[in-house]
Structure formats: C-alpha cells, structure tokens
Amino acid sequence: MQRLSLKNWDASKSQALPVFGVGVAFIDESAISICPLHETNKVIAQIRSIVSTLSPAHKELHIAPLENICSMSSTDGRIRLNELLDSVTDATGKEDFMKYLRMLTLQKIALDNGYSKLLLGSCTSTIACHVISATVKGQGYSLPGDVQYVDARWEVPVVLPLRDCTSEELSKLCHLDGLELLQLVKRPSNSINSLVSSFVARLRDENPSRERTIVRTAEKLRPFCFNKFVENTYHEFVPSRLRCKFQNINNSETALSEVLCPLCGSPLSEPEVQSLRNIQENTPTLVENFTAHCCQSCSFQILPMGAESLQQFYTVLPQSVTVRVTGGTSDHSQLR
C-alpha cells in the first residue's frame, strides 16, 4: 500500500503527485485507563518515534484524547466520559460503548483533517472474535455489515485492508520490517468479548485455520447497501490534482435506506423498525425517540434502566450521538 500511494501508474500516469496521503491516528484513553499516566505517555512517545521513522512520504500523526468526543474542554470531557461509562453497568455493554466512542473519535479526526477513507487494523483474528460475540449478543441481523471490506454507513467510509491477515501473520510482518509492537495494559474483564477472545485463542492454538473458517462463514451472509463505495466515485482513484473536476456528482440515489442505531450504527431489523414506527405515532419525547431508535442489543446492554437514569445518560451523551436521530432516521453527517 505504501508503494502504491507513491507510485501507482494505474491511477497517476504522470506521477506528478502522490495518489493519496496517509495519516496515523492514536486515541489516548488515559482518562479511563488503569495504566499509569507515565506508561501511556511512554507509549505515545514510542508511537511518535515509530511514525517518524516510517518510509516516505511524511505521515501526519493525530493523537486525540477519548474525552474530546464528549467535550473539547479536557476537564469537562473527563467528567462527562466517566459519568457516561459509570451509567453502563453491564461489562460487555461498557466495552462495546467504548468501541463506539473510539469510532466517533476516529471519524472526527478524519473529518477535521480532510481524509476520505478510514483504514482500520481489524484482522481475521479480530473479526472472528466479533462474529462469535455478535452472535451471542443477538446482533446477527447487523453482522454482515461488520465483516465486509467496505463500510460506508459513516460519513468517512471505513475500509478493512487487513481483513484476510491473521494476528500471527501481522506480528511476523512487523518483526521482519523491524516495527516495534506496543501494547497497553487492559482492564481485567469477564465480558462476553473477553470470554470469546479466550475461546478463539484456544481454537487458534489447536488449528490456526479456524479463524479463517469463522470469517469465511460470516462472509456468506448477504451484505447491506452500505458495504460498497458509492457508484460513480471514480474521482477518488485519479491523481489528486484532477479530482476537483469530478466532485460535482449526483449521488442522491445512493442514500442509506436502513434505519441505523444511533449508538452502534447497526441497521435495525424489520421488527425493530416496526416498533419504532409504533412509538413515533404517539409523539414521543426526545429521550423516548432516541431510545426507540436504539437496537435491542444496545437497549439491553448499554442504556440504563429507569427513566431518571436514562434522562441523565441522554443528557451527557456526545452531541455527535444525539443529533444522529433526525426525522425518524439515524444520521451520521453531524460529526463535525
């Protein structure tokens, strides 16, 4: 990919400019981490060193504290973030909610810095764990949308270039390229995600091909319309100096048809959509409308019980989450 970003003759015959620029993002979770602050700062310093020594061209490093998604004020953001997480009592729900906040943070970094794609490091091993855990959580309907190469339900489309690589293969590749592997201390957990991760690790020890088998099985599920790039966006694959000529393209026919959960972004199943319509007929409050848009998994694992707790949870949610419920659909275009 590094070579193609600089010398892709199919996309740039002239080679006058790089085909695309690459940035690196790291989310600082020291506000909620059990890892000592000096250890986190040490890891960030190592990341800066690694990125600075990568082969040309220059890669911008973006470090964003997780609490910034709640408030641009560091102190207020930490308070709101901890209040949010404290209101989620389920261990699995808390981990999943943090994952969703990370995605919102990455989206904001991409939008603020003009990136057109968001590349995640999710590999076969990670996706295999997600397939099993999503099945256990009752997220089978939305699962096909999470395991494809492309996920365009977000304003900045997400791409999984390492989907066919296992964690062991990537570790060997980093070793051969002389890249240091860094790992922060994780909070001990008895969540579904942790149990599934241990289970898949045992399967891998017995037979390394089982991770691929799990992912290939999930690939056979029918994907959603957002699992492909918008048609006619060929301007993204031409030299950057020519892209301005192809920006005014009508994509009105490619809007998402699914109703998406405002917390996790999962498409709602038909029974969930029907339940939403029934609630909206009774002129619900903002909190009731937001709750009705959430998928069953988020409603069970993340949303707090009780009207007062739910109202407080809604109050401290990031604005980028609450504004996604607009006119009966969930909108991802308000992350700025």
XYZ file of C-alpha atoms in Angstrom:
336
model
C 0.000 0.000 0.000
C 2.880 2.338 0.810
C 4.350 1.752 -2.655
C 1.023 2.276 -4.408
C 0.429 5.524 -2.536
C 3.511 6.985 -4.208
C 3.891 5.073 -7.486
C 0.553 3.859 -8.747
C 0.799 4.039 -12.539
C -2.792 2.927 -12.965
C -4.068 5.951 -11.053
C -1.421 8.538 -11.883
C 0.345 8.172 -15.216
C 2.243 11.414 -14.752
C 3.483 10.579 -11.243
C 3.387 14.325 -10.622
C 1.827 13.929 -7.196
C 1.296 11.109 -4.715
C -2.004 9.349 -5.290
C -3.043 9.812 -1.679
C -1.637 10.855 1.665
C -1.554 8.666 4.759
C -2.107 9.717 8.360
C -1.869 7.766 11.605
C -4.348 8.162 14.472
C -3.987 7.140 18.110
C -6.744 7.539 20.703
C -5.475 8.435 24.163
C -7.657 6.649 26.738
C -5.630 7.649 29.793
C -8.722 9.318 31.296
C -10.318 5.907 31.892
C -7.334 3.556 31.731
C -5.863 1.626 34.648
C -2.456 2.093 33.050
C -0.325 4.725 34.862
C -0.135 8.045 33.042
C 3.631 7.859 32.620
C 3.249 4.485 30.882
C 0.701 5.949 28.469
C 2.982 8.906 27.749
C 5.843 6.482 27.129
C 3.750 4.558 24.594
C 2.722 7.790 22.847
C 6.379 8.830 22.625
C 7.249 5.449 21.108
C 4.430 5.810 18.581
C 5.741 9.234 17.575
C 9.194 7.737 17.101
C 7.889 4.815 15.024
C 5.770 7.032 12.754
C 8.635 9.481 12.232
C 10.920 6.681 11.018
C 8.453 5.142 8.549
C 9.430 5.241 4.897
C 8.472 8.333 2.830
C 6.234 10.156 2.347
C 5.651 12.058 5.588
C 2.774 10.719 7.686
C 0.879 13.033 9.987
C 0.274 11.636 13.478
C -3.011 12.558 15.145
C -3.362 11.907 18.887
C -6.852 12.541 20.241
C -7.961 12.044 23.862
C -11.126 9.950 24.006
C -12.814 12.506 26.274
C -12.671 15.110 23.487
C -15.660 13.426 21.839
C -17.705 14.443 24.918
C -16.363 17.977 25.274
C -13.458 19.993 23.899
C -12.692 21.022 27.479
C -10.348 18.418 28.933
C -11.757 18.593 32.470
C -15.409 18.662 31.424
C -14.775 15.905 28.874
C -13.264 13.607 31.507
C -16.186 14.183 33.860
C -18.791 13.522 31.174
C -16.949 10.470 29.849
C -16.638 8.874 33.286
C -20.263 9.693 34.049
C -21.318 8.000 30.818
C -19.297 4.864 31.471
C -20.388 4.667 35.112
C -24.018 4.607 33.983
C -23.386 1.480 31.878
C -23.434 -1.351 34.414
C -23.019 -4.279 32.016
C -19.331 -5.148 31.436
C -19.913 -6.138 27.816
C -22.032 -3.066 27.161
C -19.346 -0.808 28.611
C -16.667 -2.305 26.341
C -18.907 -2.009 23.294
C -19.839 1.578 24.146
C -16.153 2.491 24.412
C -15.628 0.904 20.998
C -18.368 3.095 19.532
C -16.855 6.205 21.118
C -13.497 5.301 19.557
C -15.132 5.108 16.132
C -16.736 8.524 16.608
C -13.345 9.917 17.608
C -11.660 8.437 14.537
C -14.425 9.810 12.330
C -13.935 13.274 13.802
C -10.171 13.095 13.222
C -10.751 12.086 9.600
C -13.330 14.828 9.007
C -11.309 17.576 10.670
C -8.183 16.715 8.662
C -9.775 16.044 5.280
C -9.207 12.291 4.988
C -11.507 10.472 2.558
C -11.106 6.936 3.941
C -10.601 5.444 7.394
C -8.425 2.315 7.395
C -8.734 0.102 10.453
C -6.300 -2.595 11.534
C -9.016 -5.202 12.116
C -7.605 -8.561 11.031
C -9.010 -12.073 10.609
C -8.444 -12.826 14.300
C -10.304 -9.712 15.450
C -13.189 -10.247 13.043
C -13.519 -13.921 14.031
C -13.983 -12.846 17.648
C -16.538 -10.257 16.580
C -18.527 -12.813 14.570
C -18.978 -15.073 17.592
C -19.550 -12.312 20.149
C -22.079 -10.534 17.911
C -23.978 -13.795 17.528
C -24.071 -14.265 21.299
C -25.290 -10.676 21.809
C -28.158 -11.115 19.362
C -26.612 -8.914 16.659
C -26.927 -11.496 13.914
C -29.042 -9.268 11.660
C -26.429 -6.492 11.527
C -23.399 -8.822 11.489
C -22.977 -8.926 7.656
C -22.333 -5.186 7.629
C -19.379 -5.512 10.019
C -17.308 -8.134 8.193
C -17.011 -6.664 4.675
C -14.029 -4.832 3.214
C -16.013 -1.592 2.952
C -18.370 0.058 5.444
C -19.790 3.284 4.018
C -22.512 3.863 6.601
C -20.258 6.505 8.165
C -19.552 9.905 6.642
C -15.933 8.822 6.164
C -16.119 5.271 4.728
C -14.299 2.585 6.706
C -12.031 0.073 4.944
C -10.532 -3.147 6.348
C -7.371 -3.770 4.272
C -6.050 -6.395 6.731
C -9.223 -8.469 6.866
C -7.544 -11.518 5.314
C -4.467 -11.425 7.579
C -4.292 -13.151 10.956
C -2.744 -11.520 14.020
C 0.124 -14.018 13.912
C 0.910 -13.122 10.297
C 0.867 -9.411 11.108
C 3.176 -9.933 14.092
C 5.676 -11.734 11.862
C 5.415 -8.989 9.247
C 6.130 -6.304 11.845
C 9.114 -8.327 13.065
C 10.505 -8.645 9.528
C 10.030 -4.913 8.906
C 11.635 -4.026 12.220
C 8.475 -2.439 13.639
C 8.106 -2.487 17.410
C 4.906 -3.978 18.847
C 3.265 -1.884 21.569
C 0.513 -2.957 23.941
C -1.204 -1.057 26.723
C -2.380 -2.748 29.899
C -6.043 -3.747 29.595
C -8.552 -3.716 32.407
C -9.407 -7.285 33.571
C -12.884 -8.224 32.390
C -15.352 -11.090 32.419
C -17.323 -9.680 29.495
C -18.614 -11.666 26.545
C -15.889 -10.102 24.407
C -13.161 -11.302 26.769
C -14.583 -14.818 27.004
C -14.926 -15.085 23.222
C -11.377 -13.798 22.730
C -10.044 -16.545 25.015
C -12.162 -19.136 23.228
C -10.942 -18.112 19.759
C -7.339 -18.090 21.020
C -7.727 -21.723 22.108
C -9.193 -22.597 18.716
C -6.220 -20.913 17.050
C -3.770 -22.907 19.155
C -5.465 -26.158 18.151
C -5.902 -25.264 14.487
C -4.785 -21.866 13.089
C -7.154 -22.141 10.113
C -10.270 -21.974 12.277
C -10.180 -18.186 12.432
C -10.381 -18.011 8.652
C -13.176 -20.582 8.646
C -15.240 -18.433 11.014
C -14.747 -15.308 8.895
C -15.415 -17.094 5.596
C -18.674 -18.421 7.027
C -19.747 -14.898 8.010
C -18.802 -13.593 4.555
C -21.557 -15.721 3.033
C -24.206 -13.599 4.758
C -25.821 -11.039 2.484
C -24.190 -7.601 2.932
C -26.025 -4.281 3.129
C -26.103 -1.465 0.598
C -23.504 0.480 2.612
C -20.915 -2.282 2.116
C -19.739 -0.757 -1.149
C -18.478 2.615 -2.280
C -20.969 4.999 -3.809
C -21.235 4.489 -7.551
C -19.519 6.997 -9.848
C -16.915 7.946 -7.225
C -14.138 7.088 -9.659
C -12.668 10.537 -8.960
C -11.215 9.036 -5.776
C -8.924 6.845 -7.844
C -7.416 9.528 -10.095
C -4.487 11.868 -9.307
C -5.293 14.410 -6.603
C -4.694 17.397 -8.915
C -7.519 16.160 -11.178
C -10.082 15.272 -8.524
C -11.633 18.733 -8.405
C -13.047 18.121 -11.892
C -15.100 15.166 -10.708
C -16.551 16.378 -7.404
C -19.991 17.521 -8.588
C -21.575 14.099 -8.977
C -25.197 13.393 -8.119
C -25.315 10.625 -5.547
C -28.938 11.171 -4.466
C -29.919 7.627 -5.368
C -27.340 6.063 -3.083
C -28.646 7.298 0.278
C -28.872 4.730 3.048
C -32.244 3.037 3.177
C -31.656 1.367 6.559
C -32.514 2.912 9.908
C -29.305 2.829 11.941
C -28.906 2.579 15.696
C -27.561 5.956 16.927
C -25.205 4.261 19.411
C -23.550 1.454 17.436
C -24.649 2.217 13.872
C -26.199 -1.219 13.347
C -29.134 -1.375 10.913
C -32.416 -2.119 12.644
C -34.281 -5.293 11.752
C -37.834 -5.135 10.424
C -39.424 -5.860 13.846
C -37.284 -3.107 15.394
C -38.308 -0.660 12.654
C -41.969 -1.532 13.143
C -41.630 -0.977 16.892
C -40.014 2.399 16.177
C -42.923 3.429 13.951
C -45.438 2.474 16.611
C -43.644 4.604 19.213
C -43.348 7.596 16.879
C -47.100 7.585 16.312
C -47.558 8.615 19.957
C -45.384 11.766 19.747
C -42.523 10.591 21.994
C -40.154 12.836 23.931
C -36.571 13.314 22.741
C -35.319 10.619 25.112
C -38.094 8.200 24.138
C -37.438 8.817 20.452
C -33.707 8.245 20.923
C -34.305 5.046 22.889
C -36.708 3.778 20.234
C -34.009 4.212 17.577
C -31.530 2.049 19.502
C -31.143 -1.605 18.541
C -32.171 -4.304 21.000
C -28.563 -5.142 21.856
C -27.730 -1.549 22.845
C -31.040 -1.194 24.681
C -30.257 -4.248 26.774
C -26.511 -3.808 27.357
C -25.869 -0.049 27.251
C -28.959 2.028 28.027
C -29.509 2.379 31.791
C -32.729 1.232 33.432
C -35.162 3.758 34.856
C -36.488 6.999 33.387
C -34.306 9.269 35.543
C -31.073 7.372 34.807
C -31.930 7.261 31.111
C -32.585 11.014 31.046
C -29.218 11.703 32.689
C -27.460 9.330 30.282
C -29.035 11.115 27.314
C -28.031 14.495 28.731
C -24.307 13.674 28.903
C -24.136 11.806 25.583
C -21.882 13.459 22.978
C -23.817 15.743 20.671
C -22.447 13.758 17.733
C -24.552 10.839 19.008
C -27.808 12.582 19.895
C -28.071 14.573 16.658
C -27.923 11.372 14.630
C -31.603 10.780 15.376
C -33.341 13.145 12.959
C -36.771 12.781 11.466
C -37.084 9.056 12.054
C -33.675 8.041 10.697
C -30.223 7.933 12.176
C -27.904 10.432 10.572
C -24.079 10.182 10.588
C -23.420 13.537 8.923
C -23.239 15.631 12.126
C -19.840 14.595 13.479
C -18.243 17.985 12.928
